[in-house]
């Protein structure tokens, strides 16, 4: 067993680090709330040293591969996007180098992917690694993959390359509506409401035409005012409505694979089942599997 690599999935609000062997086995992992917008007054090198410095001291100056928003304009070093179609060789060839840091080997950032269309350009940072990791874990080269989150990504892969993708702001819209609009005033905190979520998905199934979602959203308040919706159910009804609307718009009837943490996957899987959409869930560990694949393609290991 040869220790060969440190990787970090470094997002806006969180950071997760992995210590890996040359064959991609994860020997240790750590999580932190020190995303790129929450460094707590520390520098990027200081945060990296805090979360993984002892690994480098104990096992030698290991190389470090970073992915996610750490490569954005607000991150450590901006990593210009690779352009669609993009696969492992394209990402490996476009790594952004980070200045050398004491105790560590080579440090580089995965570039992310740009869909450069005139009217509907789109970008990915971090999810491209997860979806390529899903290919590795599943042993496939093609498919439609869904990565739920603050910005939900629908990614199509052909022959091992990201050919196109589209982003839905489902998670961010949910947080904004719940936290900053009149809809949130009637929502009560509590355990997940299966009934509320299913009502939301059912409401999404009835939407017809552009703008229908905007009209349906306000009905959540009216349902509460007329006693037809409990406050304990309203947040999850909103979640079901938004997720259901996303699924109805994005799905073209072909099977898709969910790549997410178990809680998010469960919500999307439940909504897909209610809407009759064929789907499956990828195994856990797609993120580090993708990072290992990129590192191998780039000659890190």
PDB file of C-alpha atoms in Angstrom:
ATOM      1  CA  UNK A   1       0.000   0.000   0.000  1.00  0.00           C
ATOM      2  CA  UNK A   2       1.582   3.239  -1.182  1.00  0.00           C
ATOM      3  CA  UNK A   3       0.280   6.598   0.009  1.00  0.00           C
ATOM      4  CA  UNK A   4       0.301   8.824  -3.044  1.00  0.00           C
ATOM      5  CA  UNK A   5      -2.124  11.743  -2.980  1.00  0.00           C
ATOM      6  CA  UNK A   6      -4.063  14.329  -1.013  1.00  0.00           C
ATOM      7  CA  UNK A   7      -7.220  15.726  -2.605  1.00  0.00           C
ATOM      8  CA  UNK A   8      -9.611  18.446  -1.508  1.00  0.00           C
ATOM      9  CA  UNK A   9     -13.173  19.140  -2.615  1.00  0.00           C
ATOM     10  CA  UNK A  10     -13.161  22.842  -1.740  1.00  0.00           C
ATOM     11  CA  UNK A  11     -16.504  24.535  -2.196  1.00  0.00           C
ATOM     12  CA  UNK A  12     -18.047  27.851  -1.249  1.00  0.00           C
ATOM     13  CA  UNK A  13     -19.084  26.889   2.274  1.00  0.00           C
ATOM     14  CA  UNK A  14     -17.297  23.619   3.011  1.00  0.00           C
ATOM     15  CA  UNK A  15     -14.070  21.706   2.531  1.00  0.00           C
ATOM     16  CA  UNK A  16     -13.435  17.967   2.496  1.00  0.00           C
ATOM     17  CA  UNK A  17      -9.967  16.445   2.280  1.00  0.00           C
ATOM     18  CA  UNK A  18      -8.945  12.877   1.400  1.00  0.00           C
ATOM     19  CA  UNK A  19      -5.746  10.878   1.866  1.00  0.00           C
ATOM     20  CA  UNK A  20      -5.436   8.281  -0.912  1.00  0.00           C
ATOM     21  CA  UNK A  21      -3.307   5.379  -2.012  1.00  0.00           C
ATOM     22  CA  UNK A  22      -1.948   5.080  -5.544  1.00  0.00           C
ATOM     23  CA  UNK A  23      -4.865   2.842  -6.540  1.00  0.00           C
ATOM     24  CA  UNK A  24      -7.489   5.301  -5.269  1.00  0.00           C
ATOM     25  CA  UNK A  25      -8.313   3.803  -1.892  1.00  0.00           C
ATOM     26  CA  UNK A  26      -9.353   6.478   0.607  1.00  0.00           C
ATOM     27  CA  UNK A  27      -7.486   5.892   3.850  1.00  0.00           C
ATOM     28  CA  UNK A  28      -8.700   8.962   5.710  1.00  0.00           C
ATOM     29  CA  UNK A  29     -11.002  11.923   5.198  1.00  0.00           C
ATOM     30  CA  UNK A  30     -11.727  15.132   7.039  1.00  0.00           C
ATOM     31  CA  UNK A  31     -14.401  17.805   6.730  1.00  0.00           C
ATOM     32  CA  UNK A  32     -14.344  21.494   7.591  1.00  0.00           C
ATOM     33  CA  UNK A  33     -16.701  24.444   7.299  1.00  0.00           C
ATOM     34  CA  UNK A  34     -13.873  26.542   5.849  1.00  0.00           C
ATOM     35  CA  UNK A  35     -15.132  26.921   2.307  1.00  0.00           C
ATOM     36  CA  UNK A  36     -13.639  29.637   0.123  1.00  0.00           C
ATOM     37  CA  UNK A  37     -16.058  32.228   1.516  1.00  0.00           C
ATOM     38  CA  UNK A  38     -15.621  31.084   5.130  1.00  0.00           C
ATOM     39  CA  UNK A  39     -11.874  30.931   5.755  1.00  0.00           C
ATOM     40  CA  UNK A  40     -12.217  32.545   9.169  1.00  0.00           C
ATOM     41  CA  UNK A  41      -9.495  35.100   8.555  1.00  0.00           C
ATOM     42  CA  UNK A  42      -6.937  32.503   7.429  1.00  0.00           C
ATOM     43  CA  UNK A  43      -5.229  32.257   4.057  1.00  0.00           C
ATOM     44  CA  UNK A  44      -5.735  29.372   1.642  1.00  0.00           C
ATOM     45  CA  UNK A  45      -2.285  27.909   2.458  1.00  0.00           C
ATOM     46  CA  UNK A  46      -3.048  28.098   6.190  1.00  0.00           C
ATOM     47  CA  UNK A  47      -6.363  26.269   5.786  1.00  0.00           C
ATOM     48  CA  UNK A  48      -4.738  23.558   3.650  1.00  0.00           C
ATOM     49  CA  UNK A  49      -1.998  23.113   6.245  1.00  0.00           C
ATOM     50  CA  UNK A  50      -4.569  22.870   9.030  1.00  0.00           C
ATOM     51  CA  UNK A  51      -6.628  20.156   7.377  1.00  0.00           C
ATOM     52  CA  UNK A  52      -3.879  18.111   5.702  1.00  0.00           C
ATOM     53  CA  UNK A  53      -0.497  19.318   6.940  1.00  0.00           C
ATOM     54  CA  UNK A  54       0.036  16.366   9.275  1.00  0.00           C
ATOM     55  CA  UNK A  55      -0.635  13.925   6.423  1.00  0.00           C
ATOM     56  CA  UNK A  56       2.148  15.577   4.434  1.00  0.00           C
ATOM     57  CA  UNK A  57       4.486  15.543   7.460  1.00  0.00           C
ATOM     58  CA  UNK A  58       3.788  11.900   8.266  1.00  0.00           C
ATOM     59  CA  UNK A  59       3.918  10.518   4.721  1.00  0.00           C
ATOM     60  CA  UNK A  60       6.253  12.843   2.843  1.00  0.00           C
ATOM     61  CA  UNK A  61       5.577  15.814   0.539  1.00  0.00           C
ATOM     62  CA  UNK A  62       2.515  14.328  -1.140  1.00  0.00           C
ATOM     63  CA  UNK A  63       0.995  16.062  -4.183  1.00  0.00           C
ATOM     64  CA  UNK A  64      -2.337  17.823  -3.681  1.00  0.00           C
ATOM     65  CA  UNK A  65      -5.208  18.006  -6.183  1.00  0.00           C
ATOM     66  CA  UNK A  66      -7.965  20.555  -5.498  1.00  0.00           C
ATOM     67  CA  UNK A  67     -11.389  20.766  -7.128  1.00  0.00           C
ATOM     68  CA  UNK A  68     -14.469  22.956  -6.751  1.00  0.00           C
ATOM     69  CA  UNK A  69     -14.870  26.673  -6.167  1.00  0.00           C
ATOM     70  CA  UNK A  70     -11.286  26.975  -4.957  1.00  0.00           C
ATOM     71  CA  UNK A  71     -10.516  27.428  -8.667  1.00  0.00           C
ATOM     72  CA  UNK A  72     -12.998  30.281  -9.142  1.00  0.00           C
ATOM     73  CA  UNK A  73     -12.172  33.989  -9.311  1.00  0.00           C
ATOM     74  CA  UNK A  74     -12.854  34.151  -5.572  1.00  0.00           C
ATOM     75  CA  UNK A  75     -10.657  31.131  -4.883  1.00  0.00           C
ATOM     76  CA  UNK A  76      -6.959  30.467  -4.352  1.00  0.00           C
ATOM     77  CA  UNK A  77      -5.915  30.501  -8.019  1.00  0.00           C
ATOM     78  CA  UNK A  78      -8.357  30.937 -10.898  1.00  0.00           C
ATOM     79  CA  UNK A  79      -8.456  27.816 -13.061  1.00  0.00           C
ATOM     80  CA  UNK A  80      -9.802  28.710 -16.544  1.00  0.00           C
ATOM     81  CA  UNK A  81     -12.572  26.378 -17.687  1.00  0.00           C
ATOM     82  CA  UNK A  82     -12.040  23.492 -20.071  1.00  0.00           C
ATOM     83  CA  UNK A  83     -14.605  23.617 -22.878  1.00  0.00           C
ATOM     84  CA  UNK A  84     -17.258  21.048 -23.749  1.00  0.00           C
ATOM     85  CA  UNK A  85     -16.872  18.320 -24.785  1.00  0.00           C
ATOM     86  CA  UNK A  86     -14.439  17.558 -21.978  1.00  0.00           C
ATOM     87  CA  UNK A  87     -13.150  14.324 -20.478  1.00  0.00           C
ATOM     88  CA  UNK A  88     -10.295  13.267 -18.231  1.00  0.00           C
ATOM     89  CA  UNK A  89      -7.516  14.160 -20.714  1.00  0.00           C
ATOM     90  CA  UNK A  90      -8.960  17.647 -21.205  1.00  0.00           C
ATOM     91  CA  UNK A  91      -9.197  18.338 -17.474  1.00  0.00           C
ATOM     92  CA  UNK A  92      -5.729  16.910 -16.848  1.00  0.00           C
ATOM     93  CA  UNK A  93      -4.227  19.106 -19.561  1.00  0.00           C
ATOM     94  CA  UNK A  94      -5.815  22.280 -18.149  1.00  0.00           C
ATOM     95  CA  UNK A  95      -4.888  22.008 -14.457  1.00  0.00           C
ATOM     96  CA  UNK A  96      -4.029  25.335 -12.831  1.00  0.00           C
ATOM     97  CA  UNK A  97      -0.812  25.211 -10.834  1.00  0.00           C
ATOM     98  CA  UNK A  98      -0.719  26.630  -7.295  1.00  0.00           C
ATOM     99  CA  UNK A  99       2.483  28.159  -5.858  1.00  0.00           C
ATOM    100  CA  UNK A 100       4.589  25.617  -3.940  1.00  0.00           C
ATOM    101  CA  UNK A 101       3.787  25.308  -0.235  1.00  0.00           C
ATOM    102  CA  UNK A 102       6.153  24.084   2.491  1.00  0.00           C
ATOM    103  CA  UNK A 103       5.730  20.389   3.242  1.00  0.00           C
ATOM    104  CA  UNK A 104       3.576  19.597   0.216  1.00  0.00           C
ATOM    105  CA  UNK A 105       4.409  18.338  -3.247  1.00  0.00           C
ATOM    106  CA  UNK A 106       2.903  19.682  -6.439  1.00  0.00           C
ATOM    107  CA  UNK A 107      -0.465  21.458  -5.929  1.00  0.00           C
ATOM    108  CA  UNK A 108      -2.928  22.010  -8.767  1.00  0.00           C
ATOM    109  CA  UNK A 109      -6.617  22.788  -9.307  1.00  0.00           C
ATOM    110  CA  UNK A 110      -9.058  21.033 -11.653  1.00  0.00           C
ATOM    111  CA  UNK A 111     -10.357  23.602 -14.167  1.00  0.00           C
ATOM    112  CA  UNK A 112     -14.127  23.031 -14.284  1.00  0.00           C
ATOM    113  CA  UNK A 113     -16.051  22.955 -17.579  1.00  0.00           C
ATOM    114  CA  UNK A 114     -17.647  25.639 -19.775  1.00  0.00           C
ATOM    115  CA  UNK A 115     -20.553  25.096 -22.167  1.00  0.00           C
ATOM    116  CA  UNK A 116     -19.904  28.076 -24.422  1.00  0.00           C
ATOM    117  CA  UNK A 117     -23.239  28.688 -26.167  1.00  0.00           C
ATOM    118  CA  UNK A 118     -24.211  32.139 -27.375  1.00  0.00           C
ATOM    119  CA  UNK A 119     -27.552  32.497 -25.563  1.00  0.00           C
ATOM    120  CA  UNK A 120     -27.333  29.862 -22.813  1.00  0.00           C
ATOM    121  CA  UNK A 121     -23.726  29.456 -21.640  1.00  0.00           C
ATOM    122  CA  UNK A 122     -23.254  27.361 -18.520  1.00  0.00           C
ATOM    123  CA  UNK A 123     -20.438  26.385 -16.164  1.00  0.00           C
ATOM    124  CA  UNK A 124     -19.493  23.622 -13.747  1.00  0.00           C
ATOM    125  CA  UNK A 125     -16.909  23.645 -10.961  1.00  0.00           C
ATOM    126  CA  UNK A 126     -16.564  20.515  -8.865  1.00  0.00           C
ATOM    127  CA  UNK A 127     -19.459  18.521 -10.306  1.00  0.00           C
ATOM    128  CA  UNK A 128     -17.360  17.589 -13.355  1.00  0.00           C
ATOM    129  CA  UNK A 129     -15.081  15.612 -11.032  1.00  0.00           C
ATOM    130  CA  UNK A 130     -18.009  13.877  -9.318  1.00  0.00           C
ATOM    131  CA  UNK A 131     -19.649  12.824 -12.562  1.00  0.00           C
ATOM    132  CA  UNK A 132     -16.406  11.430 -13.985  1.00  0.00           C
ATOM    133  CA  UNK A 133     -15.985   9.597 -10.693  1.00  0.00           C
ATOM    134  CA  UNK A 134     -19.466   8.140 -11.163  1.00  0.00           C
ATOM    135  CA  UNK A 135     -18.364   6.771 -14.542  1.00  0.00           C
ATOM    136  CA  UNK A 136     -15.391   5.125 -12.859  1.00  0.00           C
ATOM    137  CA  UNK A 137     -17.456   3.667 -10.012  1.00  0.00           C
ATOM    138  CA  UNK A 138     -20.166   2.363 -12.339  1.00  0.00           C
ATOM    139  CA  UNK A 139     -17.857   1.181 -15.116  1.00  0.00           C
ATOM    140  CA  UNK A 140     -19.761   3.024 -17.864  1.00  0.00           C
ATOM    141  CA  UNK A 141     -18.872   5.694 -20.429  1.00  0.00           C
ATOM    142  CA  UNK A 142     -22.263   7.210 -21.294  1.00  0.00           C
ATOM    143  CA  UNK A 143     -25.396   8.412 -19.572  1.00  0.00           C
ATOM    144  CA  UNK A 144     -27.409  11.227 -18.069  1.00  0.00           C
ATOM    145  CA  UNK A 145     -26.355  12.205 -14.559  1.00  0.00           C
ATOM    146  CA  UNK A 146     -28.105  14.510 -12.090  1.00  0.00           C
ATOM    147  CA  UNK A 147     -26.160  16.248  -9.325  1.00  0.00           C
ATOM    148  CA  UNK A 148     -28.652  17.923  -6.953  1.00  0.00           C
ATOM    149  CA  UNK A 149     -27.581  20.793  -4.756  1.00  0.00           C
ATOM    150  CA  UNK A 150     -27.707  24.552  -4.449  1.00  0.00           C
ATOM    151  CA  UNK A 151     -27.308  24.601  -8.220  1.00  0.00           C
ATOM    152  CA  UNK A 152     -28.559  21.295  -9.597  1.00  0.00           C
ATOM    153  CA  UNK A 153     -26.650  20.006 -12.645  1.00  0.00           C
ATOM    154  CA  UNK A 154     -27.962  17.723 -15.411  1.00  0.00           C
ATOM    155  CA  UNK A 155     -24.905  16.373 -17.184  1.00  0.00           C
ATOM    156  CA  UNK A 156     -24.793  14.212 -20.324  1.00  0.00           C
ATOM    157  CA  UNK A 157     -21.723  12.078 -20.965  1.00  0.00           C
ATOM    158  CA  UNK A 158     -20.822  10.431 -24.244  1.00  0.00           C
ATOM    159  CA  UNK A 159     -17.778   8.188 -24.670  1.00  0.00           C
ATOM    160  CA  UNK A 160     -16.423   9.324 -21.310  1.00  0.00           C
ATOM    161  CA  UNK A 161     -16.681  13.051 -22.059  1.00  0.00           C
ATOM    162  CA  UNK A 162     -19.077  15.723 -20.810  1.00  0.00           C
ATOM    163  CA  UNK A 163     -20.929  16.672 -23.984  1.00  0.00           C
ATOM    164  CA  UNK A 164     -23.469  19.109 -22.522  1.00  0.00           C
ATOM    165  CA  UNK A 165     -25.142  20.104 -19.267  1.00  0.00           C
ATOM    166  CA  UNK A 166     -27.716  22.473 -17.795  1.00  0.00           C
ATOM    167  CA  UNK A 167     -28.012  24.096 -14.369  1.00  0.00           C
ATOM    168  CA  UNK A 168     -31.173  24.569 -12.281  1.00  0.00           C
ATOM    169  CA  UNK A 169     -31.037  26.962  -9.309  1.00  0.00           C
ATOM    170  CA  UNK A 170     -33.444  24.751  -7.361  1.00  0.00           C
ATOM    171  CA  UNK A 171     -31.663  24.659  -4.014  1.00  0.00           C
ATOM    172  CA  UNK A 172     -30.830  28.359  -3.978  1.00  0.00           C
ATOM    173  CA  UNK A 173     -34.373  29.337  -4.974  1.00  0.00           C
ATOM    174  CA  UNK A 174     -35.752  27.162  -2.173  1.00  0.00           C
ATOM    175  CA  UNK A 175     -33.471  28.837   0.377  1.00  0.00           C
ATOM    176  CA  UNK A 176     -34.332  32.315  -0.908  1.00  0.00           C
ATOM    177  CA  UNK A 177     -38.096  31.718  -0.903  1.00  0.00           C
ATOM    178  CA  UNK A 178     -38.040  30.132   2.539  1.00  0.00           C
ATOM    179  CA  UNK A 179     -35.751  32.689   4.125  1.00  0.00           C
ATOM    180  CA  UNK A 180     -36.643  35.941   2.409  1.00  0.00           C
ATOM    181  CA  UNK A 181     -40.257  35.896   1.183  1.00  0.00           C
ATOM    182  CA  UNK A 182     -43.711  35.849   2.666  1.00  0.00           C
ATOM    183  CA  UNK A 183     -43.933  32.094   2.025  1.00  0.00           C
ATOM    184  CA  UNK A 184     -41.417  31.476   4.791  1.00  0.00           C
ATOM    185  CA  UNK A 185     -43.478  33.337   7.401  1.00  0.00           C
ATOM    186  CA  UNK A 186     -45.874  30.409   7.750  1.00  0.00           C
ATOM    187  CA  UNK A 187     -43.306  27.618   7.687  1.00  0.00           C
ATOM    188  CA  UNK A 188     -42.554  25.723  10.879  1.00  0.00           C
ATOM    189  CA  UNK A 189     -39.301  23.880  11.536  1.00  0.00           C
ATOM    190  CA  UNK A 190     -39.544  20.166  12.185  1.00  0.00           C
ATOM    191  CA  UNK A 191     -38.906  16.677  10.868  1.00  0.00           C
ATOM    192  CA  UNK A 192     -39.165  15.968   7.156  1.00  0.00           C
ATOM    193  CA  UNK A 193     -42.808  15.891   6.052  1.00  0.00           C
ATOM    194  CA  UNK A 194     -43.395  13.107   3.551  1.00  0.00           C
ATOM    195  CA  UNK A 195     -46.970  14.276   3.062  1.00  0.00           C
ATOM    196  CA  UNK A 196     -45.937  17.855   2.382  1.00  0.00           C
ATOM    197  CA  UNK A 197     -43.215  16.812  -0.058  1.00  0.00           C
ATOM    198  CA  UNK A 198     -45.566  14.552  -1.998  1.00  0.00           C
ATOM    199  CA  UNK A 199     -48.168  17.287  -2.210  1.00  0.00           C
ATOM    200  CA  UNK A 200     -45.521  19.537  -3.707  1.00  0.00           C
ATOM    201  CA  UNK A 201     -44.498  16.971  -6.313  1.00  0.00           C
ATOM    202  CA  UNK A 202     -48.147  16.357  -7.187  1.00  0.00           C
ATOM    203  CA  UNK A 203     -48.604  20.107  -7.647  1.00  0.00           C
ATOM    204  CA  UNK A 204     -45.555  20.185  -9.941  1.00  0.00           C
ATOM    205  CA  UNK A 205     -47.096  17.405 -12.044  1.00  0.00           C
ATOM    206  CA  UNK A 206     -50.047  19.701 -12.768  1.00  0.00           C
ATOM    207  CA  UNK A 207     -47.974  22.665 -14.002  1.00  0.00           C
ATOM    208  CA  UNK A 208     -48.626  23.697 -17.587  1.00  0.00           C
ATOM    209  CA  UNK A 209     -46.667  26.235 -19.598  1.00  0.00           C
ATOM    210  CA  UNK A 210     -44.066  28.902 -18.831  1.00  0.00           C
ATOM    211  CA  UNK A 211     -44.807  30.895 -15.714  1.00  0.00           C
ATOM    212  CA  UNK A 212     -47.060  28.255 -14.158  1.00  0.00           C
ATOM    213  CA  UNK A 213     -44.603  27.665 -11.324  1.00  0.00           C
ATOM    214  CA  UNK A 214     -44.696  31.345 -10.328  1.00  0.00           C
ATOM    215  CA  UNK A 215     -48.440  31.230  -9.974  1.00  0.00           C
ATOM    216  CA  UNK A 216     -48.418  27.938  -8.094  1.00  0.00           C
ATOM    217  CA  UNK A 217     -45.874  29.175  -5.547  1.00  0.00           C
ATOM    218  CA  UNK A 218     -48.217  31.726  -3.992  1.00  0.00           C
ATOM    219  CA  UNK A 219     -50.867  29.063  -3.494  1.00  0.00           C
ATOM    220  CA  UNK A 220     -48.741  27.674  -0.659  1.00  0.00           C
ATOM    221  CA  UNK A 221     -49.524  30.811   1.338  1.00  0.00           C
ATOM    222  CA  UNK A 222     -53.197  30.671   0.420  1.00  0.00           C
ATOM    223  CA  UNK A 223     -53.382  26.994   1.393  1.00  0.00           C
ATOM    224  CA  UNK A 224     -51.965  27.906   4.792  1.00  0.00           C
ATOM    225  CA  UNK A 225     -54.303  30.864   5.292  1.00  0.00           C
ATOM    226  CA  UNK A 226     -57.347  28.718   4.540  1.00  0.00           C
ATOM    227  CA  UNK A 227     -56.252  25.886   6.835  1.00  0.00           C
ATOM    228  CA  UNK A 228     -55.521  23.463   3.999  1.00  0.00           C
ATOM    229  CA  UNK A 229     -51.774  23.239   4.646  1.00  0.00           C
ATOM    230  CA  UNK A 230     -50.090  22.873   8.030  1.00  0.00           C
ATOM    231  CA  UNK A 231     -47.072  25.019   8.751  1.00  0.00           C
ATOM    232  CA  UNK A 232     -45.095  21.842   9.482  1.00  0.00           C
ATOM    233  CA  UNK A 233     -45.771  20.610   5.936  1.00  0.00           C
ATOM    234  CA  UNK A 234     -45.276  23.818   3.976  1.00  0.00           C
ATOM    235  CA  UNK A 235     -41.461  23.872   3.662  1.00  0.00           C
ATOM    236  CA  UNK A 236     -41.378  20.340   2.297  1.00  0.00           C
ATOM    237  CA  UNK A 237     -44.285  21.082  -0.026  1.00  0.00           C
ATOM    238  CA  UNK A 238     -42.218  23.951  -1.404  1.00  0.00           C
ATOM    239  CA  UNK A 239     -39.247  21.597  -1.780  1.00  0.00           C
ATOM    240  CA  UNK A 240     -41.367  19.018  -3.589  1.00  0.00           C
ATOM    241  CA  UNK A 241     -42.854  21.650  -5.893  1.00  0.00           C
ATOM    242  CA  UNK A 242     -39.445  23.007  -6.918  1.00  0.00           C
ATOM    243  CA  UNK A 243     -37.773  19.615  -7.318  1.00  0.00           C
ATOM    244  CA  UNK A 244     -40.778  18.267  -9.186  1.00  0.00           C
ATOM    245  CA  UNK A 245     -40.749  21.265 -11.531  1.00  0.00           C
ATOM    246  CA  UNK A 246     -37.039  20.724 -12.218  1.00  0.00           C
ATOM    247  CA  UNK A 247     -37.529  17.027 -12.930  1.00  0.00           C
ATOM    248  CA  UNK A 248     -40.445  17.639 -15.261  1.00  0.00           C
ATOM    249  CA  UNK A 249     -38.554  20.254 -17.230  1.00  0.00           C
ATOM    250  CA  UNK A 250     -35.200  18.473 -17.458  1.00  0.00           C
ATOM    251  CA  UNK A 251     -36.177  14.841 -17.858  1.00  0.00           C
ATOM    252  CA  UNK A 252     -36.695  13.527 -21.384  1.00  0.00           C
ATOM    253  CA  UNK A 253     -37.953  10.132 -20.313  1.00  0.00           C
ATOM    254  CA  UNK A 254     -34.611   8.321 -20.379  1.00  0.00           C
ATOM    255  CA  UNK A 255     -33.117   6.869 -17.196  1.00  0.00           C
ATOM    256  CA  UNK A 256     -30.827   9.142 -15.202  1.00  0.00           C
ATOM    257  CA  UNK A 257     -28.402   8.528 -12.351  1.00  0.00           C
ATOM    258  CA  UNK A 258     -28.394  10.628  -9.183  1.00  0.00           C
ATOM    259  CA  UNK A 259     -24.991  11.629  -7.812  1.00  0.00           C
ATOM    260  CA  UNK A 260     -25.441  13.233  -4.387  1.00  0.00           C
ATOM    261  CA  UNK A 261     -25.380  12.662  -0.664  1.00  0.00           C
ATOM    262  CA  UNK A 262     -27.998  10.173   0.573  1.00  0.00           C
ATOM    263  CA  UNK A 263     -30.420  12.808   1.872  1.00  0.00           C
ATOM    264  CA  UNK A 264     -30.597  14.758  -1.391  1.00  0.00           C
ATOM    265  CA  UNK A 265     -30.640  11.605  -3.490  1.00  0.00           C
ATOM    266  CA  UNK A 266     -33.584  10.340  -1.461  1.00  0.00           C
ATOM    267  CA  UNK A 267     -35.625  13.486  -2.153  1.00  0.00           C
ATOM    268  CA  UNK A 268     -34.943  13.439  -5.874  1.00  0.00           C
ATOM    269  CA  UNK A 269     -35.527   9.693  -6.067  1.00  0.00           C
ATOM    270  CA  UNK A 270     -38.865  10.041  -4.265  1.00  0.00           C
ATOM    271  CA  UNK A 271     -39.963  12.830  -6.603  1.00  0.00           C
ATOM    272  CA  UNK A 272     -38.829  10.875  -9.673  1.00  0.00           C
ATOM    273  CA  UNK A 273     -40.773   7.815  -8.496  1.00  0.00           C
ATOM    274  CA  UNK A 274     -43.928   9.873  -7.969  1.00  0.00           C
ATOM    275  CA  UNK A 275     -43.538  11.339 -11.469  1.00  0.00           C
ATOM    276  CA  UNK A 276     -42.844   7.942 -13.035  1.00  0.00           C
ATOM    277  CA  UNK A 277     -39.317   8.838 -14.164  1.00  0.00           C
ATOM    278  CA  UNK A 278     -36.755   6.007 -14.430  1.00  0.00           C
ATOM    279  CA  UNK A 279     -33.689   6.614 -12.295  1.00  0.00           C
ATOM    280  CA  UNK A 280     -30.915   5.067 -10.225  1.00  0.00           C
ATOM    281  CA  UNK A 281     -28.492   6.255  -7.537  1.00  0.00           C
ATOM    282  CA  UNK A 282     -24.731   6.221  -7.983  1.00  0.00           C
ATOM    283  CA  UNK A 283     -22.628   4.657  -5.229  1.00  0.00           C
ATOM    284  CA  UNK A 284     -21.075   6.943  -2.637  1.00  0.00           C
ATOM    285  CA  UNK A 285     -17.515   8.145  -3.091  1.00  0.00           C
ATOM    286  CA  UNK A 286     -17.840   9.506  -6.619  1.00  0.00           C
ATOM    287  CA  UNK A 287     -16.032  12.733  -5.670  1.00  0.00           C
ATOM    288  CA  UNK A 288     -12.748  11.167  -4.518  1.00  0.00           C
ATOM    289  CA  UNK A 289     -12.975   8.567  -7.294  1.00  0.00           C
ATOM    290  CA  UNK A 290     -13.117  11.377  -9.847  1.00  0.00           C
ATOM    291  CA  UNK A 291     -10.248  13.243  -8.211  1.00  0.00           C
ATOM    292  CA  UNK A 292      -8.126  10.100  -8.329  1.00  0.00           C
ATOM    293  CA  UNK A 293      -8.972   9.611 -12.005  1.00  0.00           C
ATOM    294  CA  UNK A 294      -7.949  13.189 -12.844  1.00  0.00           C
ATOM    295  CA  UNK A 295      -4.752  12.877 -10.816  1.00  0.00           C
ATOM    296  CA  UNK A 296      -3.830   9.686 -12.649  1.00  0.00           C
ATOM    297  CA  UNK A 297      -4.553  11.233 -16.042  1.00  0.00           C
ATOM    298  CA  UNK A 298      -2.413  14.250 -15.125  1.00  0.00           C
ATOM    299  CA  UNK A 299       0.574  12.176 -14.021  1.00  0.00           C
ATOM    300  CA  UNK A 300       0.241  13.080 -10.341  1.00  0.00           C
ATOM    301  CA  UNK A 301       0.512   9.394  -9.464  1.00  0.00           C
TER     302      UNK A 301
END
